[in-house]
PDB file of C-alpha atoms in Angstrom:
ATOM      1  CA  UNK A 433      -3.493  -8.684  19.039  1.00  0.00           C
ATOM      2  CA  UNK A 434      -5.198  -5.231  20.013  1.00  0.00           C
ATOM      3  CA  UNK A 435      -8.726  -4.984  19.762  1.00  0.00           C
ATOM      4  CA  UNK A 436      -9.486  -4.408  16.054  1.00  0.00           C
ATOM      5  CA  UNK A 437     -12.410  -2.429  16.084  1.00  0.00           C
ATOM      6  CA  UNK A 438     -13.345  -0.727  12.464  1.00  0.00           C
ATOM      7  CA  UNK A 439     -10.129  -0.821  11.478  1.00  0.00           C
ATOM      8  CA  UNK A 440     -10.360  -4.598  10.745  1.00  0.00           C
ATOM      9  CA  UNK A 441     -12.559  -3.235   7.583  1.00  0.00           C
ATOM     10  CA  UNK A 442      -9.586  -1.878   6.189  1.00  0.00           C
ATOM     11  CA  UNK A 443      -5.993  -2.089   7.705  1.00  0.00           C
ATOM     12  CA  UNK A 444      -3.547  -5.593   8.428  1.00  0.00           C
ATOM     13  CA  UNK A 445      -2.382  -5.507  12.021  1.00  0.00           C
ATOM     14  CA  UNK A 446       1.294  -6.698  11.439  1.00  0.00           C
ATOM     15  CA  UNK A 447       0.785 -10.041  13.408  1.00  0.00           C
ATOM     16  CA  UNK A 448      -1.681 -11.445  11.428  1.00  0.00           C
ATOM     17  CA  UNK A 449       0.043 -13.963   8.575  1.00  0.00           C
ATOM     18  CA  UNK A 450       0.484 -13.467   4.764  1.00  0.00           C
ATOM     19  CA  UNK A 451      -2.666 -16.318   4.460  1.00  0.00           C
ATOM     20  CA  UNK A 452      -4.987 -13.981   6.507  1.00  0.00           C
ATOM     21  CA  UNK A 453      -3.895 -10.716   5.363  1.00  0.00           C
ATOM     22  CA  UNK A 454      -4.545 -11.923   1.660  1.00  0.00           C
ATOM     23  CA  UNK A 455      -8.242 -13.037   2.856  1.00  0.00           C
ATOM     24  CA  UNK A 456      -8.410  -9.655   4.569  1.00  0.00           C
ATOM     25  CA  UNK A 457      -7.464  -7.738   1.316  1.00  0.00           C
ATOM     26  CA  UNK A 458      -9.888  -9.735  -1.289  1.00  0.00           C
ATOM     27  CA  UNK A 459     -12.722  -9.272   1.601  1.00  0.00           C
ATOM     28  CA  UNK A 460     -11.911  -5.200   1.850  1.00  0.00           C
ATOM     29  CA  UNK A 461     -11.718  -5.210  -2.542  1.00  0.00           C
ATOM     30  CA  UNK A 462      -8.359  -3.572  -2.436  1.00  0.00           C
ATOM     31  CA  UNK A 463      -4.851  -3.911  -3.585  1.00  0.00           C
ATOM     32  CA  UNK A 464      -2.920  -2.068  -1.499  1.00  0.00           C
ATOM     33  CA  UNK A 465      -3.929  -2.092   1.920  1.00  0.00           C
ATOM     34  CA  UNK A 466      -2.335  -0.657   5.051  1.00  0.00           C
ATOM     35  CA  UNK A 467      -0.071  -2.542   7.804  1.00  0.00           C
ATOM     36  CA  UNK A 468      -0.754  -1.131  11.498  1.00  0.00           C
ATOM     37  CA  UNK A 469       1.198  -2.272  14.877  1.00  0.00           C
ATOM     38  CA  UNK A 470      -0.653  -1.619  18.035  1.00  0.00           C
ATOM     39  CA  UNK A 471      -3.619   1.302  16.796  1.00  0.00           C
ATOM     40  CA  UNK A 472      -4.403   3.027  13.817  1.00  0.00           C
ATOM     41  CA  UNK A 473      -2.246   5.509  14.637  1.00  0.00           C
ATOM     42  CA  UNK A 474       0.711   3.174  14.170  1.00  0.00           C
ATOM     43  CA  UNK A 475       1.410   2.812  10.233  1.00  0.00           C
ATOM     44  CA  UNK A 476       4.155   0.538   9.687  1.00  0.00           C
ATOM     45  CA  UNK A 477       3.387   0.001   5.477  1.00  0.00           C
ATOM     46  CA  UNK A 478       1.749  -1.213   2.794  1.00  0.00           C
ATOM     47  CA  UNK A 479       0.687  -4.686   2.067  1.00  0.00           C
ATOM     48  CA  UNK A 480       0.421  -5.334  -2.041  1.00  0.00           C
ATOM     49  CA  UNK A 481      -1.864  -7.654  -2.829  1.00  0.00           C
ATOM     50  CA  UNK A 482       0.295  -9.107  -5.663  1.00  0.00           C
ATOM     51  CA  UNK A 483       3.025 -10.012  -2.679  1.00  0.00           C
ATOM     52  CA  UNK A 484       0.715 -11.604  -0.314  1.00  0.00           C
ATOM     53  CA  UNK A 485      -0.572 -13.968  -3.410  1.00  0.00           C
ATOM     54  CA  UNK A 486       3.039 -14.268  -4.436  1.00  0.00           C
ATOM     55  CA  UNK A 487       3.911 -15.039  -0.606  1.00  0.00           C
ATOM     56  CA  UNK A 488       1.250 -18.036   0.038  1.00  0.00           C
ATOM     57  CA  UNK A 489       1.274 -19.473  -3.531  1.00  0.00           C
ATOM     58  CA  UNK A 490       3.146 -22.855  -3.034  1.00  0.00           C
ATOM     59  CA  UNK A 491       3.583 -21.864   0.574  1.00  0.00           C
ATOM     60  CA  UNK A 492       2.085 -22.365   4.137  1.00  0.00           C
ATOM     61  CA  UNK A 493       0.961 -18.312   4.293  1.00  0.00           C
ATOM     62  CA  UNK A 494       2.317 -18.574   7.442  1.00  0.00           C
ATOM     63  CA  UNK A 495       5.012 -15.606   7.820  1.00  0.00           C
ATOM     64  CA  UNK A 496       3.683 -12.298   9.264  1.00  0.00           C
ATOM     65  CA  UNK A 497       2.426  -9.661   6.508  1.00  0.00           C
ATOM     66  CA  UNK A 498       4.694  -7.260   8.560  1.00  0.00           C
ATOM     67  CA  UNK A 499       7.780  -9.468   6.752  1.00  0.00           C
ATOM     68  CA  UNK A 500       5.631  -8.930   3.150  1.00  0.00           C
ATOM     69  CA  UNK A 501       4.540  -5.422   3.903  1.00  0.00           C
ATOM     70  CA  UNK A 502       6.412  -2.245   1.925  1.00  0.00           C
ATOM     71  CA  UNK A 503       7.233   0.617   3.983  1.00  0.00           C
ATOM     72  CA  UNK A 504       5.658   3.533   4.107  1.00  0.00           C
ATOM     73  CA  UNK A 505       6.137   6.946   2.563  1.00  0.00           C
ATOM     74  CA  UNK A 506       5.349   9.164   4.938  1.00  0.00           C
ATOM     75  CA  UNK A 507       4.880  12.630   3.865  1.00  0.00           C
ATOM     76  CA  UNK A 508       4.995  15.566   6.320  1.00  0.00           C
ATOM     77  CA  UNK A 509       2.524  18.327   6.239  1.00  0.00           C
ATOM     78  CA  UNK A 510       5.095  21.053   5.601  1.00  0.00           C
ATOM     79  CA  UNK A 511       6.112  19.866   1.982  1.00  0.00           C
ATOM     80  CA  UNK A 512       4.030  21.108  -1.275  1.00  0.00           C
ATOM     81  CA  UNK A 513       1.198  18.300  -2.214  1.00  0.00           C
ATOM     82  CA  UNK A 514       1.767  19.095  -6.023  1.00  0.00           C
ATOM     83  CA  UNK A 515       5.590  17.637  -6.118  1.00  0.00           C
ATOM     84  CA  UNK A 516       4.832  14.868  -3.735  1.00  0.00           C
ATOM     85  CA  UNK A 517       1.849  13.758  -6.203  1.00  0.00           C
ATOM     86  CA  UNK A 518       4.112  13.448  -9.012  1.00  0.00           C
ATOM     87  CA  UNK A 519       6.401  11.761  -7.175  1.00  0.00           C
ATOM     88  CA  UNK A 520       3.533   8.870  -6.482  1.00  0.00           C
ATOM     89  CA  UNK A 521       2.486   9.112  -9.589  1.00  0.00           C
ATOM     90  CA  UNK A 522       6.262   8.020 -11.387  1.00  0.00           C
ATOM     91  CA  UNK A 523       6.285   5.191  -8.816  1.00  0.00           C
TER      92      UNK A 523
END
C-alpha cells in the first residue's frame, strides 16, 4: 500500500477491503467517498456508503472496495459546468 499521508482523512486506496473502507467512511462522516490506486492523483471511483454496509452485512468484509467502488465521472475542463451540474443533479 503507498504511503497514505493526508489522504487517509478522506480517500479509500483500492486495496484496502469493504470492512475497512466502511470504518474509513463512518470515521471521515461521509457517504460517498473517493477510491484512489497508487496517489491522489489516481481516481479510480466512488465508494457509497450504502454498498460497503450492503457488502459486509452477513459477510466477511473481506473483498477489496475497488470490487464495491462506482466508477467515476470524470468531467473534462473544456465542457460547460452548468449542463454537467444538471446532469449530477438527475442522477
Amino acid at each position: 500500500m503507498p504511503d497514505s499521508g493526508a489522504a487517509d482523512a478522506w480517500a479509500q486506496w483500492a486495496g484496502r477491503t469493504a470492512r475497512q473502507g466502511l470504518g474509513l467512511a463512518l470515521r471521515a462522516g461521509f457517504s460517498r467517498v473517493p477510491v484512489i490506486g497508487e496517489s491522489v492523483d489516481d481516481g479510480l471511483g466512488v465508494a457509497y456508503l450504502k454498498d460497503l454496509v450492503r457488502r459486509t452485512q452477513g459477510q466477511s468484509g473481506q473483498v477489496p472496495v475497488a470490487e464495491v467502488m462506482r466508477p467515476a465521472e470524470f468531467i473534462p475542463e473544456s465542457k460547460p459546468t452548468p449542463r454537467e451540474i444538471a446532469i449530477g443533479r438527475a442522477n
